[in-house]
mmCIF file of C-alpha atoms in Angstrom:
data_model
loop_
_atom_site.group_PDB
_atom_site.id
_atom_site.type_symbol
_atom_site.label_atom_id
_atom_site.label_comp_id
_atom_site.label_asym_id
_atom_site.label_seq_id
_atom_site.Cartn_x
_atom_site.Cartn_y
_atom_site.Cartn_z
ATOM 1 C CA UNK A 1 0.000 0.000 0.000
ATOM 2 C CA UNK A 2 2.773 2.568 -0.425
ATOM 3 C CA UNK A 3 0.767 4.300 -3.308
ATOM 4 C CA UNK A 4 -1.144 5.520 -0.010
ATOM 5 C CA UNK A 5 2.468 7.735 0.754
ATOM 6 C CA UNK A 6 2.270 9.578 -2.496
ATOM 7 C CA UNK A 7 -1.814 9.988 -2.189
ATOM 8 C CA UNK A 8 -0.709 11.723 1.109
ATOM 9 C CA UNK A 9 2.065 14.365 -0.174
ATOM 10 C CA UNK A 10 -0.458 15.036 -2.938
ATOM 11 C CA UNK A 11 -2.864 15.855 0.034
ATOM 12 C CA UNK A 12 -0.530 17.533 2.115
ATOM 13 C CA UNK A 13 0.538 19.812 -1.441
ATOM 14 C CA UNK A 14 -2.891 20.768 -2.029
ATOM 15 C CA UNK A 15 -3.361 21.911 1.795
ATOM 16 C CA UNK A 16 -0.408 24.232 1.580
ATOM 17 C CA UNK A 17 -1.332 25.562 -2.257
ATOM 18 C CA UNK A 18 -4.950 26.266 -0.831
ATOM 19 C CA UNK A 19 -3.354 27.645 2.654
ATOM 20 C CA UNK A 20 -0.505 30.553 0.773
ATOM 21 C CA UNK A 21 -3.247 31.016 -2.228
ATOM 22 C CA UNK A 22 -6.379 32.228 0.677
ATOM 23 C CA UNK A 23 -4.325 33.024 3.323
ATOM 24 C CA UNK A 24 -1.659 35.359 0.678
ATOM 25 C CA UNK A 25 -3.932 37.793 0.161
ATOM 26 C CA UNK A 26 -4.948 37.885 3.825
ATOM 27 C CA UNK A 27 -1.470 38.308 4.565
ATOM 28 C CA UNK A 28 -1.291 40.661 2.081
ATOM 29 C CA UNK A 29 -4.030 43.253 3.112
ATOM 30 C CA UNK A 30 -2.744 43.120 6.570
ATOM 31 C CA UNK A 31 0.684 44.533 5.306
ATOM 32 C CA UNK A 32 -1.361 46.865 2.609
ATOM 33 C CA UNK A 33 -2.695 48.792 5.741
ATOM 34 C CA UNK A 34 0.765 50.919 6.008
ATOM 35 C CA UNK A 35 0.259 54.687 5.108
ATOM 36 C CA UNK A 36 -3.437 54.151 5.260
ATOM 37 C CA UNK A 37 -6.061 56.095 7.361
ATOM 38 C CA UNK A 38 -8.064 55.045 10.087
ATOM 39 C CA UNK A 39 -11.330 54.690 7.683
ATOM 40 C CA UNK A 40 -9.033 53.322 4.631
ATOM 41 C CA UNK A 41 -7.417 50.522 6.980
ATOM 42 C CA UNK A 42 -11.040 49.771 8.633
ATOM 43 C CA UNK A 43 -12.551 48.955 4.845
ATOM 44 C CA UNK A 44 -9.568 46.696 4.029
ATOM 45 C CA UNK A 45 -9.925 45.063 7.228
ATOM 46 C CA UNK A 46 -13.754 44.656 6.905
ATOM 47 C CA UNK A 47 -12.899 42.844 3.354
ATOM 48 C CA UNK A 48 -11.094 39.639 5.167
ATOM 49 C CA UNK A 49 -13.032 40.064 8.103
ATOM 50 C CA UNK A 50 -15.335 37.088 7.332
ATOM 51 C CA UNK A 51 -13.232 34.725 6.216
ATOM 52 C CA UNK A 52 -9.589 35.442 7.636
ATOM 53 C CA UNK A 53 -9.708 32.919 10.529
ATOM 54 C CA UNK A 54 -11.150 30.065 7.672
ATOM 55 C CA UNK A 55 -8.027 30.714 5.534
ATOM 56 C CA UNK A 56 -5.932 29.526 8.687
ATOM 57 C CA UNK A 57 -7.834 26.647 9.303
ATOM 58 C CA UNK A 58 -5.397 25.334 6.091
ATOM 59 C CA UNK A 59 -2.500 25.688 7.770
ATOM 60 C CA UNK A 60 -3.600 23.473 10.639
ATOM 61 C CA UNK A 61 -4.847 20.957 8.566
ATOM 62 C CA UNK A 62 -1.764 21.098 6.600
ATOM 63 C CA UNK A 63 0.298 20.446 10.123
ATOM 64 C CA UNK A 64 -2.354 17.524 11.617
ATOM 65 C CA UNK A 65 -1.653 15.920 8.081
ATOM 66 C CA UNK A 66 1.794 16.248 8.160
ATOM 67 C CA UNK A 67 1.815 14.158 11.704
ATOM 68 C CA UNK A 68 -0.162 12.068 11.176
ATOM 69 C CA UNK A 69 0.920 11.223 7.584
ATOM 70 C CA UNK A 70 4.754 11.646 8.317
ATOM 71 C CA UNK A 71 5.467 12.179 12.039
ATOM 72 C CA UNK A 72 8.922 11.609 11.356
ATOM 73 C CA UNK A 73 9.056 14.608 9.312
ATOM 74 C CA UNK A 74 6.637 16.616 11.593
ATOM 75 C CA UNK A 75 8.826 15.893 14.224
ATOM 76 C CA UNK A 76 12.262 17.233 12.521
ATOM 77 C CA UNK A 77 10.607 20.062 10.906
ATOM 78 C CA UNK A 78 9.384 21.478 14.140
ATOM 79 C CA UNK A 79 12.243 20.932 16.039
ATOM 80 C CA UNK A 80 14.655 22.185 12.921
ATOM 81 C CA UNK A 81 12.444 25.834 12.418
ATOM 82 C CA UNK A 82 11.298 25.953 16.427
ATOM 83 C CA UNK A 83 12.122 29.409 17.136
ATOM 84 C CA UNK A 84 11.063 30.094 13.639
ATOM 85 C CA UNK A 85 7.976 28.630 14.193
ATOM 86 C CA UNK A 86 7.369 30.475 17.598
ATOM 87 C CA UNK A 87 8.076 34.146 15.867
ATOM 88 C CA UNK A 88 5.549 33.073 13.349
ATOM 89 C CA UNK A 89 2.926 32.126 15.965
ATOM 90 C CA UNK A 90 3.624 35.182 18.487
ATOM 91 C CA UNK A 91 3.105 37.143 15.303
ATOM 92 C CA UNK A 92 -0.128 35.068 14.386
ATOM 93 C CA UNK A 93 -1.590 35.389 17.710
ATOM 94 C CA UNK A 94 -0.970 39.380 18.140
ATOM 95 C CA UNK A 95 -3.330 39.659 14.467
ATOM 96 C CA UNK A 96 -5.942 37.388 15.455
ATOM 97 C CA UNK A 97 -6.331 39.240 18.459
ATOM 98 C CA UNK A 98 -6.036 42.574 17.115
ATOM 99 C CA UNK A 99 -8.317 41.352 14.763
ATOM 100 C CA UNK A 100 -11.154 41.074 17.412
ATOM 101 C CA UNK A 101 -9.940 43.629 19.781
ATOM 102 C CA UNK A 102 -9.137 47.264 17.543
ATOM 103 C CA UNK A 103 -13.021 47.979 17.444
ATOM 104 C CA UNK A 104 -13.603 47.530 20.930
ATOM 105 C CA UNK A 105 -12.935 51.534 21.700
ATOM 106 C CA UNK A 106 -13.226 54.679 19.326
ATOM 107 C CA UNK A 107 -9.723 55.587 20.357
ATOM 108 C CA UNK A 108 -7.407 56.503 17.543
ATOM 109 C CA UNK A 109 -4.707 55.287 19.393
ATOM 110 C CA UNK A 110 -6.017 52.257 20.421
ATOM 111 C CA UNK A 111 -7.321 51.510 16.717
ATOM 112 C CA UNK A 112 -3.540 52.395 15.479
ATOM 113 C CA UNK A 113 -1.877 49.967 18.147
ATOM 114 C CA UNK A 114 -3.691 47.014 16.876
ATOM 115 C CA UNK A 115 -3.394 47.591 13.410
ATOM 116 C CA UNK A 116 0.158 47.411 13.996
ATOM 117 C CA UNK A 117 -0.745 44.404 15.082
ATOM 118 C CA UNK A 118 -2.198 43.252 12.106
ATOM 119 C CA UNK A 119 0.390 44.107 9.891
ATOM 120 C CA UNK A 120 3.253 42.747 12.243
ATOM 121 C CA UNK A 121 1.683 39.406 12.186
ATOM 122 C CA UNK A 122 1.341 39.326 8.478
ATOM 123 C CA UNK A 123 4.322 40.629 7.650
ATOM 124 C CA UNK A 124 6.513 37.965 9.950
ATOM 125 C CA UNK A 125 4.462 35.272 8.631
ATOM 126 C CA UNK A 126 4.559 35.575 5.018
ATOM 127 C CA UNK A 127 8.463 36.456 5.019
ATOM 128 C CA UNK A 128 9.134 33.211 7.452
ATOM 129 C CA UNK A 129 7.227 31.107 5.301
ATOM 130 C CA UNK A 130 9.508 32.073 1.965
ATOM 131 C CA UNK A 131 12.634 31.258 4.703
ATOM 132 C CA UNK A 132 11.234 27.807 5.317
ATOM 133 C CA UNK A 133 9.837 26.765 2.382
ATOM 134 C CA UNK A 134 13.530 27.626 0.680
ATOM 135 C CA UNK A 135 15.475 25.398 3.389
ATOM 136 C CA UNK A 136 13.531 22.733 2.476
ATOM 137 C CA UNK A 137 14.328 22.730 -1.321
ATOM 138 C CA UNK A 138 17.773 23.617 -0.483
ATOM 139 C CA UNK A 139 18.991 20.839 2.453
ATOM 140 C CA UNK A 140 19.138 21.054 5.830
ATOM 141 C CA UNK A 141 21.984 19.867 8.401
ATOM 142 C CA UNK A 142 20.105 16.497 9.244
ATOM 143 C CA UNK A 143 21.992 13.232 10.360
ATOM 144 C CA UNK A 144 21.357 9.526 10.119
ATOM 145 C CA UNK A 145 18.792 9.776 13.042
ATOM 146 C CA UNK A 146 16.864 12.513 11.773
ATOM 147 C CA UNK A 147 17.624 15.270 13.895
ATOM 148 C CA UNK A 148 18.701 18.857 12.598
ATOM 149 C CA UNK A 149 22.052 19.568 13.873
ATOM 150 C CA UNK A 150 22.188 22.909 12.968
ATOM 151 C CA UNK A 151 20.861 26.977 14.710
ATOM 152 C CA UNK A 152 18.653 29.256 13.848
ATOM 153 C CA UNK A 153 20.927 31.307 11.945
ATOM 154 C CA UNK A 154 22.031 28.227 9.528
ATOM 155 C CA UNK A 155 18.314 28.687 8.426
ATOM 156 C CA UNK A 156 19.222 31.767 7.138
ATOM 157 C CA UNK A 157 21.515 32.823 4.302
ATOM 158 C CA UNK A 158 21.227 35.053 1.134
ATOM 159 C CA UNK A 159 19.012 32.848 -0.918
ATOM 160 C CA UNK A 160 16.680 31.968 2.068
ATOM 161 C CA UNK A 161 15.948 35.568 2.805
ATOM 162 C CA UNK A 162 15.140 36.205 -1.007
ATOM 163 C CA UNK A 163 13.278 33.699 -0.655
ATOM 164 C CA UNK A 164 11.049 35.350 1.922
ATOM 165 C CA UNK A 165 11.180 38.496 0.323
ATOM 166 C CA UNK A 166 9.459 36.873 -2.203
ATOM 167 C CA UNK A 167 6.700 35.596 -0.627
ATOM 168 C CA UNK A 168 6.104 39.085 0.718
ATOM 169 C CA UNK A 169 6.047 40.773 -2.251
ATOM 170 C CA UNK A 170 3.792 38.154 -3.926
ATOM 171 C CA UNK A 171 1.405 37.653 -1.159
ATOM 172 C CA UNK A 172 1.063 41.705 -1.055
ATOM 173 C CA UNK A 173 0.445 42.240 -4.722
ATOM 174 C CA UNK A 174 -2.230 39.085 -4.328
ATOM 175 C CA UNK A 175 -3.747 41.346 -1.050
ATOM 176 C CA UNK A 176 -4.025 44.053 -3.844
ATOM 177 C CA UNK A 177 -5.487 41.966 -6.127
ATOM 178 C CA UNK A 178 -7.596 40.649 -3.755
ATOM 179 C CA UNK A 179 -9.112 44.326 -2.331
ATOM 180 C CA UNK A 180 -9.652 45.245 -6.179
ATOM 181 C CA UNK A 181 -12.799 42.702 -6.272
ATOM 182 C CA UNK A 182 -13.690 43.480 -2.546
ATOM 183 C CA UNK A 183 -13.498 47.464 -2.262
ATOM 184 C CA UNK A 184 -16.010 49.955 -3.567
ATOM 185 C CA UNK A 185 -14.340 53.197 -2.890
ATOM 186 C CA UNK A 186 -12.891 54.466 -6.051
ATOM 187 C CA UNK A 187 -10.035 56.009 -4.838
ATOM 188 C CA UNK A 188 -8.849 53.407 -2.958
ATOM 189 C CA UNK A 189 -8.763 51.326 -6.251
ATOM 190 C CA UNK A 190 -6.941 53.395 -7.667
ATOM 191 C CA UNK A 191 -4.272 53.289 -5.478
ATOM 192 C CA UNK A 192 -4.246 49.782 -5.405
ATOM 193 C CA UNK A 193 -4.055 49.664 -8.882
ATOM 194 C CA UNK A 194 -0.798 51.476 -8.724
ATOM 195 C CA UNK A 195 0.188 49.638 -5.625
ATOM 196 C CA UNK A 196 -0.751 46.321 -7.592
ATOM 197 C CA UNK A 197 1.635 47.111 -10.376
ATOM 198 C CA UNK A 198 4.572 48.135 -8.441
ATOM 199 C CA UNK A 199 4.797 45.163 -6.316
ATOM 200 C CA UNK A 200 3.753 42.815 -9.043
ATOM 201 C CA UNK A 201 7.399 43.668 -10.913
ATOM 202 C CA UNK A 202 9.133 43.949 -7.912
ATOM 203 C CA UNK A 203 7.289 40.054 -7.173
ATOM 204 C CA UNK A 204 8.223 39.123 -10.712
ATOM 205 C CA UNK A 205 12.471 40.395 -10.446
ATOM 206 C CA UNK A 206 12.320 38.856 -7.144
ATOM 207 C CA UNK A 207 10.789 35.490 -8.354
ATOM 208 C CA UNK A 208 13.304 35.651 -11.176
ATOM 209 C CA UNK A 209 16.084 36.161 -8.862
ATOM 210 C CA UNK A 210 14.973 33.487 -6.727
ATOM 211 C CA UNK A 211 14.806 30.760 -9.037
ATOM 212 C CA UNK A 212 18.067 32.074 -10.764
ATOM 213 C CA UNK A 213 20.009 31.245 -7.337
ATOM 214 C CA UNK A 214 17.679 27.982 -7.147
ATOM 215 C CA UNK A 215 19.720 26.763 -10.107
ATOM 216 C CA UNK A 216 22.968 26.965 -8.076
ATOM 217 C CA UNK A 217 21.936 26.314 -4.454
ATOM 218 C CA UNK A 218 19.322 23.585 -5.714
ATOM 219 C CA UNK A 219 19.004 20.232 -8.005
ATOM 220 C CA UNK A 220 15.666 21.675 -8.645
ATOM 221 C CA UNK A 221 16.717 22.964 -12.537
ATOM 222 C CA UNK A 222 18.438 19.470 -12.938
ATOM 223 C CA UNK A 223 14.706 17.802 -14.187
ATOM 224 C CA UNK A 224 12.846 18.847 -16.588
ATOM 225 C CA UNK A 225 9.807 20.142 -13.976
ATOM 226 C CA UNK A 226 11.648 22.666 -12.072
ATOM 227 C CA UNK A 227 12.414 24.071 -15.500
ATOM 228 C CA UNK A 228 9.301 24.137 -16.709
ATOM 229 C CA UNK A 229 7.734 25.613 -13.148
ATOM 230 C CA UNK A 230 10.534 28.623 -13.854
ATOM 231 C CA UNK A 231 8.914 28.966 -16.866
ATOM 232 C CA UNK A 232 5.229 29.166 -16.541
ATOM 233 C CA UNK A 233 5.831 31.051 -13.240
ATOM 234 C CA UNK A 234 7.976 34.483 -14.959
ATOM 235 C CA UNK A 235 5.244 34.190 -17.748
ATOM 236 C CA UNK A 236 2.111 33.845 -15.752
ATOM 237 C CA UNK A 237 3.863 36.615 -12.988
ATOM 238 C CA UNK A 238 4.773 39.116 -15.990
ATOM 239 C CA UNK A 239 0.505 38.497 -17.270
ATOM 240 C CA UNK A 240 -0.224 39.145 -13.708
ATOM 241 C CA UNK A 241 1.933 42.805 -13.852
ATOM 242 C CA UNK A 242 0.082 43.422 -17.345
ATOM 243 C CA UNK A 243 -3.181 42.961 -15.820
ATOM 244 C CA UNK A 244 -2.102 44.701 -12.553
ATOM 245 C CA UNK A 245 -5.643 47.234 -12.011
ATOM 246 C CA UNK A 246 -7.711 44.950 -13.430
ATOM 247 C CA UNK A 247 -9.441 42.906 -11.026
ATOM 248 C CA UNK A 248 -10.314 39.403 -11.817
ATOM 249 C CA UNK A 249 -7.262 38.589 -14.128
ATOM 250 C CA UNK A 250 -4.574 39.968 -12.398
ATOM 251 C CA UNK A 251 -5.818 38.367 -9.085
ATOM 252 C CA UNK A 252 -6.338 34.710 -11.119
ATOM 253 C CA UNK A 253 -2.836 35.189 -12.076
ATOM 254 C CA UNK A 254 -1.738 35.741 -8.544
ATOM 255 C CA UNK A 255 -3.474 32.959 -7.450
ATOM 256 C CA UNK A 256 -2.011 31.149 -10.340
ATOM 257 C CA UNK A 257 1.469 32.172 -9.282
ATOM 258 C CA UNK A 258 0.838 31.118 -5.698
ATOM 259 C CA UNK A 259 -0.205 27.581 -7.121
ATOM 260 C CA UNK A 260 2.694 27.191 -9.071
ATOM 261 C CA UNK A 261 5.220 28.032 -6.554
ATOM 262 C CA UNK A 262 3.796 25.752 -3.890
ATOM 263 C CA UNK A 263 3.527 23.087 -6.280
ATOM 264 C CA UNK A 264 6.637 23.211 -8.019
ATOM 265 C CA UNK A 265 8.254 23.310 -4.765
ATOM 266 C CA UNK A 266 6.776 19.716 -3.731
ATOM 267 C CA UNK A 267 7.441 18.787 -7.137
ATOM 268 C CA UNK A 268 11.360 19.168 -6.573
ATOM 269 C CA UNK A 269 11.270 17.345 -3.203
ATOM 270 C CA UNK A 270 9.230 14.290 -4.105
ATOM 271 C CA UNK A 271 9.980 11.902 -2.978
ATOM 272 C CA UNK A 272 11.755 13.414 -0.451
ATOM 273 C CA UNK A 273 9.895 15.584 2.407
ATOM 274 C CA UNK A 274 13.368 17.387 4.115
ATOM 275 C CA UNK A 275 16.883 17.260 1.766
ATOM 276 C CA UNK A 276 19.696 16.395 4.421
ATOM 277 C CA UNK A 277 22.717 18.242 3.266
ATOM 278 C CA UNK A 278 25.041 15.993 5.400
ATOM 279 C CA UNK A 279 24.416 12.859 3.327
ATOM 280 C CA UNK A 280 21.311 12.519 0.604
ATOM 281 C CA UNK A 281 20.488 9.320 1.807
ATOM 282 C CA UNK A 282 19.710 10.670 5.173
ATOM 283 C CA UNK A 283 16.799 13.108 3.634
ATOM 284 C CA UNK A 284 13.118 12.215 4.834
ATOM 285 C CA UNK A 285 10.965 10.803 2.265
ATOM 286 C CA UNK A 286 7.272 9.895 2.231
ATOM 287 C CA UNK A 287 8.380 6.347 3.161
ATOM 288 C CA UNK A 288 10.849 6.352 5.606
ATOM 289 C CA UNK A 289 9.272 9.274 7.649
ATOM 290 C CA UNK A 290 5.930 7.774 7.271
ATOM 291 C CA UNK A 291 3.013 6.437 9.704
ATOM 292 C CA UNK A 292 2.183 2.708 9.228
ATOM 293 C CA UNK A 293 0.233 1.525 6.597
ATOM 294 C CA UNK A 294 -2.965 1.010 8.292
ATOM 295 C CA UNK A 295 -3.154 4.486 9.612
ATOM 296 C CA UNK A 296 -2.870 5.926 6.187
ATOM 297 C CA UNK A 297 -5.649 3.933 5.244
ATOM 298 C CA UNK A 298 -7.693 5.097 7.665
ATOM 299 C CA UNK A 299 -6.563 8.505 7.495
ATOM 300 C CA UNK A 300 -7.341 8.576 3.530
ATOM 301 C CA UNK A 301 -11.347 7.185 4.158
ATOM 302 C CA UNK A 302 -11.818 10.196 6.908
ATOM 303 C CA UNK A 303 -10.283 12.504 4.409
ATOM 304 C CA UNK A 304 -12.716 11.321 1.312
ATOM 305 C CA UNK A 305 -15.419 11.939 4.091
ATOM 306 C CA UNK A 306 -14.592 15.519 5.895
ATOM 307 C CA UNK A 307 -12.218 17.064 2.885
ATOM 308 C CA UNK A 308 -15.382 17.847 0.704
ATOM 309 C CA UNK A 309 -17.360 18.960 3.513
ATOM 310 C CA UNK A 310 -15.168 21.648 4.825
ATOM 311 C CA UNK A 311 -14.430 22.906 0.924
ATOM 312 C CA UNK A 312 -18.115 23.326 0.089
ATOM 313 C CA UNK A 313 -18.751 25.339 3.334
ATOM 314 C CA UNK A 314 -15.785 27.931 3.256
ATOM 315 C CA UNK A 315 -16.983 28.109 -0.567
ATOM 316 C CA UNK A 316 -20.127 28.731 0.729
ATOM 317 C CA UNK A 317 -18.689 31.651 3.027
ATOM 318 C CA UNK A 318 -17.591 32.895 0.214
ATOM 319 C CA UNK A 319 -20.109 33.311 -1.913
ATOM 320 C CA UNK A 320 -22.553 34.600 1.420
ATOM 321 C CA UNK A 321 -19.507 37.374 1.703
ATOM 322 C CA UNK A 322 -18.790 38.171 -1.721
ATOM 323 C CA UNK A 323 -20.483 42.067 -1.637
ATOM 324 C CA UNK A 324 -17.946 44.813 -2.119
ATOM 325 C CA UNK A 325 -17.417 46.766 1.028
ATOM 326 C CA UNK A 326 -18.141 50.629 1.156
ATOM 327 C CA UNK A 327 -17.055 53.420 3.966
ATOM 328 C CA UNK A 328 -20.820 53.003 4.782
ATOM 329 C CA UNK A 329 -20.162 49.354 6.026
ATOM 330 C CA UNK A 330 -17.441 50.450 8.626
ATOM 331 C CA UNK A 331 -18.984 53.704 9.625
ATOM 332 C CA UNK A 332 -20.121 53.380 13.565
ATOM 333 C CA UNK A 333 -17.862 50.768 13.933
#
């Protein structure tokens, strides 16, 4: 039954695509509230307020299916990005609570400390994830017993960080593209439109650069996928720029981009889940970091069962939320 391994990094890929393409442009409003006013950063807000706490549900899906798929490799990656991990969920914990807490008094002051908050914890987030994500594809200090030998600070280098610049670039030009179906103030769509544009290119030369140093600090360009993932993500990026003010296109090709990424980057690993750069043969792969064969099995009925479920009721949020927000929607509040 070891087909059941691959069923569950296909699983486990499509939890993190749909967790970076819903909760990107979350990430990316939070950080789009900079320079804003009070009434400005209240309508952006207002746009993920329904919904933002769904998009995270992904992520802890994506981590129960990771342990209980491949404990092994939940256990390494946890222990290799810890302190990683805990900056990310300080940071996640400060914007959920600003989240529910900024409209609780009229004070300017009080509204401004929590929005700080918000784009704190979406800021941290979005650049750690790029950090991770690129240790992954480029090896890790991991022995023969699967523990990461290394620090924090061997997690980051040159190519890491661009890496997480990255993801904050693209995950604030998908918040843009996001706000231009959600927003009905016409002057604040116009300066996302402009917004949209800029970071788009600055996305694309940083995606470019990115997969540039992939070809040297990776064997990701070595197989005819990562090549064709380089590929298809500069083109789709640079329609995305060309599009940038127009709302549905440019934000499918954000989304697009997002997919891409997140799948190409599985795409390189498999079949490996964590690249040891000590020895290859010590890298985790979806069998030797796996959970026995009988709990995949029962792991992949439950998912047949609940996956469908939960997808047609946050589509369902969706659609109940999908109303443009005006200044009259946040006035009062």
């Amino acid at each position: 039954m070891e087909y059941l391994n691959t069923v569950w990094f296909i699983l486990i890929t499509v939890l993190f695509t749909g967790f970076f393409i819903l909760e990107g442009f979350d990430y990316g409003v939070g950080m789009l509230l900079v320079g804003r006013s009070e009434k400005e950063r209240s309508q952006l807000i207002r746009a993920i307020g329904p919904v933002w706490d769904g998009n995270e549900v992904w992520m802890i899906t994506a981590g129960g299916a990771a342990f209980a798929a491949f404990p092994h490799f939940y256990a390494t990656m946890f222990s290799t990005f810890y302190l990683a991990l805990f900056l990310m969920l300080l940071a996640l914990i400060m914007r959920g609570v600003a989240f529910e807490l900024r409209g609780k008094f009229k004070s300017p002051d009080w509204k401004k400390f929590w929005d700080g908050a918000i784009i704190f914890g979406s800021f941290v987030p979005a650049l750690l994830w790029g950090v991770a994500m690129a240790n992954l594809l480029k090896g890790l200090p991991i022995d023969s017993q699967m523990h990461y030998t290394g620090t924090f600070f061997d997690l980051l280098s040159p190519y890491t960080v661009l890496a997480g610049i990255f993801f904050v670039l693209l995950f604030a030009f998908h918040g843009a593209n996001f706000l231009m179906l959600k927003i009905a103030d016409e002057r604040i769509l116009l300066d996302l439109g402009r917004k949209a544009k800029v970071l788009g290119w600055a996305a694309w030369l940083a995606f470019a650069l990115f997969m540039s140093a992939t070809t040297v600090e990776t064997d990701v360009m070595m197989y005819p996928s990562g090549i064709l993932i380089f590929a298809a993500g500069v083109g789709v990026l640079a329609a995305g720029c060309r599009f940038a003010g127009k709302a549905k296109p440019a934000f499918f090709a954000s989304t697009a981009v997002t997919a891409i990424t997140t799948i190409g980057l599985f795409v390189a690993l498999f079949p490996r889940l964590m690249v040891s750069s000590l020895m290859p043969e010590w890298s985790l792969t979806i069998y030797n970091a796996a959970s026995t064969p009988g709990t995949l099995l029962i792991m992949t009925i439950a998912a047949l069962i609940f996956v469908p479920i939960v997808l047609i009721y946050q589509g369902w949020t969706y659609k109940i939320f999908r109303e443009r927000v005006t200044a009259a929607d946040v006035s009062g509040h």
